[in-house]
Amino acid sequence: MKGRSLLGLTISLTILCTCSLAVFANSDRYPTDAELKKLRLDLEKQINLLQQITRKDPPEINQLRTLRSAWSKVDPGVVSFLGSYRALEEGKFIYPSNTKGRVCIIDTYLMGRGGSTAESNGILFTVGSVSNGTIRTTNNHVFIQKGDYLGDTYVQKDEARLYGYNLIGSLKPPSVTHIPGFNINYLPDWVKQEIIQKFKEAGCTASLPNRR
């Protein structure tokens, strides 16, 4: 039985690794409602695996509760999505912004090192709008949730797919000394500056909201 469990985990990890190579690209289109219904079931199937490969940080979770509580008073729709998420070697960091109903997303992954774009260096910045309990991003992805688990859904070659993440902690803004999910020494300075600039221009923040 233990051998079967280990085999199942290995197969699941292989599937996740394969999917992770494509998940950060632009989606061909948004998944339909029917596709999202099926993908929600797929997310439930991934939860057991995500519990095994990722771990929550209790102090970080407490900080996140404080952040979410404060933002719930000014932008309740985005609150349940805020936080740091992990899946294998990939990270997803969802921040509030000064525009109601909008979130900022930083993805980090091991897809490459070097090249002339931030994406080829393993980091992607996008923004998304919260609608009907989902996030729709500017690159045609839709984020869905089940408890502390996040599903990044997208479409490639007319096939709707999902990549799952587990909530692990709170948020820190990108800076020259800190890029979420990265050993900062691996990133060229121009990549850091690009992400910081996009973060600021989109009105993103990791702070408590200003009183309105």
PDB file of N, CA and C in Angstrom, residues 122-169:
ATOM      1  N   GLY A 122      12.069  33.787 -15.127  1.00  0.00           N
ATOM      2  CA  GLY A 122      11.283  33.057 -14.137  1.00  0.00           C
ATOM      3  C   GLY A 122      10.360  33.890 -13.285  1.00  0.00           C
ATOM      4  N   ILE A 123       9.939  35.074 -13.780  1.00  0.00           N
ATOM      5  CA  ILE A 123       9.027  35.899 -12.998  1.00  0.00           C
ATOM      6  C   ILE A 123       8.051  36.610 -13.931  1.00  0.00           C
ATOM      7  N   LEU A 124       6.784  36.656 -13.533  1.00  0.00           N
ATOM      8  CA  LEU A 124       5.732  37.252 -14.345  1.00  0.00           C
ATOM      9  C   LEU A 124       4.853  38.143 -13.481  1.00  0.00           C
ATOM     10  N   PHE A 125       4.555  39.340 -13.969  1.00  0.00           N
ATOM     11  CA  PHE A 125       3.646  40.260 -13.279  1.00  0.00           C
ATOM     12  C   PHE A 125       2.390  40.449 -14.118  1.00  0.00           C
ATOM     13  N   THR A 126       1.227  40.261 -13.493  1.00  0.00           N
ATOM     14  CA  THR A 126      -0.048  40.516 -14.156  1.00  0.00           C
ATOM     15  C   THR A 126      -0.996  41.172 -13.157  1.00  0.00           C
ATOM     16  N   VAL A 127      -2.113  41.669 -13.660  1.00  0.00           N
ATOM     17  CA  VAL A 127      -3.176  42.170 -12.791  1.00  0.00           C
ATOM     18  C   VAL A 127      -4.446  41.417 -13.121  1.00  0.00           C
ATOM     19  N   GLY A 128      -5.390  41.428 -12.192  1.00  0.00           N
ATOM     20  CA  GLY A 128      -6.645  40.723 -12.402  1.00  0.00           C
ATOM     21  C   GLY A 128      -7.803  41.458 -11.769  1.00  0.00           C
ATOM     22  N   SER A 129      -9.007  41.158 -12.256  1.00  0.00           N
ATOM     23  CA  SER A 129     -10.228  41.745 -11.726  1.00  0.00           C
ATOM     24  C   SER A 129     -11.052  40.654 -11.051  1.00  0.00           C
ATOM     25  N   VAL A 130     -11.562  40.962  -9.878  1.00  0.00           N
ATOM     26  CA  VAL A 130     -12.369  39.998  -9.130  1.00  0.00           C
ATOM     27  C   VAL A 130     -13.818  40.109  -9.565  1.00  0.00           C
ATOM     28  N   SER A 131     -14.408  38.970  -9.937  1.00  0.00           N
ATOM     29  CA  SER A 131     -15.790  38.947 -10.395  1.00  0.00           C
ATOM     30  C   SER A 131     -16.416  37.603 -10.074  1.00  0.00           C
ATOM     31  N   ASN A 132     -17.561  37.625  -9.390  1.00  0.00           N
ATOM     32  CA  ASN A 132     -18.300  36.393  -9.070  1.00  0.00           C
ATOM     33  C   ASN A 132     -17.434  35.338  -8.396  1.00  0.00           C
ATOM     34  N   GLY A 133     -16.596  35.768  -7.471  1.00  0.00           N
ATOM     35  CA  GLY A 133     -15.785  34.831  -6.708  1.00  0.00           C
ATOM     36  C   GLY A 133     -14.614  34.248  -7.465  1.00  0.00           C
ATOM     37  N   THR A 134     -14.232  34.866  -8.578  1.00  0.00           N
ATOM     38  CA  THR A 134     -13.058  34.435  -9.339  1.00  0.00           C
ATOM     39  C   THR A 134     -12.199  35.656  -9.661  1.00  0.00           C
ATOM     40  N   ILE A 135     -10.972  35.387 -10.096  1.00  0.00           N
ATOM     41  CA  ILE A 135     -10.107  36.447 -10.614  1.00  0.00           C
ATOM     42  C   ILE A 135      -9.888  36.186 -12.093  1.00  0.00           C
ATOM     43  N   ARG A 136     -10.104  37.210 -12.899  1.00  0.00           N
ATOM     44  CA  ARG A 136      -9.815  37.131 -14.330  1.00  0.00           C
ATOM     45  C   ARG A 136      -8.609  38.019 -14.613  1.00  0.00           C
ATOM     46  N   THR A 137      -7.558  37.417 -15.113  1.00  0.00           N
ATOM     47  CA  THR A 137      -6.302  38.144 -15.296  1.00  0.00           C
ATOM     48  C   THR A 137      -6.200  38.726 -16.701  1.00  0.00           C
ATOM     49  N   THR A 138      -5.228  39.605 -16.874  1.00  0.00           N
ATOM     50  CA  THR A 138      -5.024  40.251 -18.161  1.00  0.00           C
ATOM     51  C   THR A 138      -4.462  39.300 -19.211  1.00  0.00           C
ATOM     52  N   ASN A 139      -4.000  38.120 -18.827  1.00  0.00           N
ATOM     53  CA  ASN A 139      -3.526  37.142 -19.813  1.00  0.00           C
ATOM     54  C   ASN A 139      -4.467  35.941 -19.928  1.00  0.00           C
ATOM     55  N   ASN A 140      -5.776  36.201 -19.672  1.00  0.00           N
ATOM     56  CA  ASN A 140      -6.862  35.237 -19.921  1.00  0.00           C
ATOM     57  C   ASN A 140      -6.877  34.025 -18.992  1.00  0.00           C
ATOM     58  N   HIS A 141      -6.274  34.144 -17.828  1.00  0.00           N
ATOM     59  CA  HIS A 141      -6.386  33.094 -16.818  1.00  0.00           C
ATOM     60  C   HIS A 141      -7.548  33.419 -15.885  1.00  0.00           C
ATOM     61  N   VAL A 142      -8.126  32.386 -15.267  1.00  0.00           N
ATOM     62  CA  VAL A 142      -9.157  32.556 -14.248  1.00  0.00           C
ATOM     63  C   VAL A 142      -8.715  31.804 -13.003  1.00  0.00           C
ATOM     64  N   PHE A 143      -8.697  32.481 -11.862  1.00  0.00           N
ATOM     65  CA  PHE A 143      -8.354  31.844 -10.603  1.00  0.00           C
ATOM     66  C   PHE A 143      -9.632  31.462  -9.870  1.00  0.00           C
ATOM     67  N   ILE A 144      -9.679  30.218  -9.395  1.00  0.00           N
ATOM     68  CA  ILE A 144     -10.796  29.740  -8.591  1.00  0.00           C
ATOM     69  C   ILE A 144     -10.248  29.291  -7.242  1.00  0.00           C
ATOM     70  N   GLN A 145     -11.149  29.076  -6.288  1.00  0.00           N
ATOM     71  CA  GLN A 145     -10.725  28.738  -4.930  1.00  0.00           C
ATOM     72  C   GLN A 145     -11.547  27.613  -4.329  1.00  0.00           C
ATOM     73  N   LYS A 146     -10.914  26.898  -3.415  1.00  0.00           N
ATOM     74  CA  LYS A 146     -11.619  26.015  -2.483  1.00  0.00           C
ATOM     75  C   LYS A 146     -10.869  26.101  -1.164  1.00  0.00           C
ATOM     76  N   GLY A 147     -11.408  26.838  -0.217  1.00  0.00           N
ATOM     77  CA  GLY A 147     -10.724  27.049   1.051  1.00  0.00           C
ATOM     78  C   GLY A 147      -9.410  27.761   0.840  1.00  0.00           C
ATOM     79  N   ASP A 148      -8.331  27.165   1.348  1.00  0.00           N
ATOM     80  CA  ASP A 148      -6.999  27.742   1.215  1.00  0.00           C
ATOM     81  C   ASP A 148      -6.297  27.334  -0.082  1.00  0.00           C
ATOM     82  N   TYR A 149      -7.023  26.725  -0.993  1.00  0.00           N
ATOM     83  CA  TYR A 149      -6.414  26.220  -2.221  1.00  0.00           C
ATOM     84  C   TYR A 149      -6.864  27.039  -3.419  1.00  0.00           C
ATOM     85  N   LEU A 150      -5.910  27.362  -4.268  1.00  0.00           N
ATOM     86  CA  LEU A 150      -6.141  28.218  -5.423  1.00  0.00           C
ATOM     87  C   LEU A 150      -5.900  27.417  -6.694  1.00  0.00           C
ATOM     88  N   GLY A 151      -6.806  27.556  -7.637  1.00  0.00           N
ATOM     89  CA  GLY A 151      -6.630  26.928  -8.939  1.00  0.00           C
ATOM     90  C   GLY A 151      -6.428  27.979 -10.010  1.00  0.00           C
ATOM     91  N   ASP A 152      -5.310  27.901 -10.714  1.00  0.00           N
ATOM     92  CA  ASP A 152      -5.032  28.779 -11.843  1.00  0.00           C
ATOM     93  C   ASP A 152      -5.500  28.042 -13.088  1.00  0.00           C
ATOM     94  N   THR A 153      -6.580  28.519 -13.712  1.00  0.00           N
ATOM     95  CA  THR A 153      -7.136  27.839 -14.874  1.00  0.00           C
ATOM     96  C   THR A 153      -6.847  28.623 -16.145  1.00  0.00           C
ATOM     97  N   TYR A 154      -6.667  27.892 -17.239  1.00  0.00           N
ATOM     98  CA  TYR A 154      -6.289  28.510 -18.499  1.00  0.00           C
ATOM     99  C   TYR A 154      -6.620  27.537 -19.633  1.00  0.00           C
ATOM    100  N   VAL A 155      -6.517  28.021 -20.870  1.00  0.00           N
ATOM    101  CA  VAL A 155      -6.850  27.206 -22.038  1.00  0.00           C
ATOM    102  C   VAL A 155      -5.693  27.236 -23.015  1.00  0.00           C
ATOM    103  N   GLN A 156      -5.249  26.049 -23.433  1.00  0.00           N
ATOM    104  CA  GLN A 156      -4.226  25.937 -24.471  1.00  0.00           C
ATOM    105  C   GLN A 156      -4.632  24.860 -25.457  1.00  0.00           C
ATOM    106  N   LYS A 157      -4.579  25.199 -26.739  1.00  0.00           N
ATOM    107  CA  LYS A 157      -4.992  24.277 -27.802  1.00  0.00           C
ATOM    108  C   LYS A 157      -6.405  23.771 -27.544  1.00  0.00           C
ATOM    109  N   ASP A 158      -7.255  24.687 -27.106  1.00  0.00           N
ATOM    110  CA  ASP A 158      -8.674  24.443 -26.835  1.00  0.00           C
ATOM    111  C   ASP A 158      -8.905  23.420 -25.725  1.00  0.00           C
ATOM    112  N   GLU A 159      -7.899  23.223 -24.872  1.00  0.00           N
ATOM    113  CA  GLU A 159      -8.050  22.334 -23.711  1.00  0.00           C
ATOM    114  C   GLU A 159      -7.932  23.157 -22.437  1.00  0.00           C
ATOM    115  N   ALA A 160      -8.979  23.091 -21.604  1.00  0.00           N
ATOM    116  CA  ALA A 160      -8.983  23.820 -20.335  1.00  0.00           C
ATOM    117  C   ALA A 160      -8.161  23.041 -19.311  1.00  0.00           C
ATOM    118  N   ARG A 161      -7.264  23.750 -18.631  1.00  0.00           N
ATOM    119  CA  ARG A 161      -6.358  23.101 -17.685  1.00  0.00           C
ATOM    120  C   ARG A 161      -6.347  23.857 -16.362  1.00  0.00           C
ATOM    121  N   LEU A 162      -5.792  23.197 -15.349  1.00  0.00           N
ATOM    122  CA  LEU A 162      -5.706  23.794 -14.020  1.00  0.00           C
ATOM    123  C   LEU A 162      -4.390  23.439 -13.369  1.00  0.00           C
ATOM    124  N   TYR A 163      -3.847  24.423 -12.643  1.00  0.00           N
ATOM    125  CA  TYR A 163      -2.662  24.187 -11.827  1.00  0.00           C
ATOM    126  C   TYR A 163      -2.967  24.674 -10.424  1.00  0.00           C
ATOM    127  N   GLY A 164      -2.803  23.798  -9.425  1.00  0.00           N
ATOM    128  CA  GLY A 164      -3.223  24.103  -8.067  1.00  0.00           C
ATOM    129  C   GLY A 164      -2.115  24.624  -7.174  1.00  0.00           C
ATOM    130  N   TYR A 165      -2.508  25.463  -6.209  1.00  0.00           N
ATOM    131  CA  TYR A 165      -1.593  26.059  -5.240  1.00  0.00           C
ATOM    132  C   TYR A 165      -2.199  25.974  -3.840  1.00  0.00           C
ATOM    133  N   ASN A 166      -1.316  25.960  -2.847  1.00  0.00           N
ATOM    134  CA  ASN A 166      -1.731  25.957  -1.447  1.00  0.00           C
ATOM    135  C   ASN A 166      -1.319  27.268  -0.787  1.00  0.00           C
ATOM    136  N   LEU A 167      -2.220  27.872  -0.025  1.00  0.00           N
ATOM    137  CA  LEU A 167      -1.898  29.100   0.707  1.00  0.00           C
ATOM    138  C   LEU A 167      -0.858  28.792   1.787  1.00  0.00           C
ATOM    139  N   ILE A 168       0.231  29.588   1.821  1.00  0.00           N
ATOM    140  CA  ILE A 168       1.274  29.314   2.818  1.00  0.00           C
ATOM    141  C   ILE A 168       1.583  30.486   3.738  1.00  0.00           C
ATOM    142  N   GLY A 169       1.254  31.736   3.326  1.00  0.00           N
ATOM    143  CA  GLY A 169       1.630  32.836   4.203  1.00  0.00           C
ATOM    144  C   GLY A 169       1.202  34.201   3.710  1.00  0.00           C
TER     145      GLY A 169
END
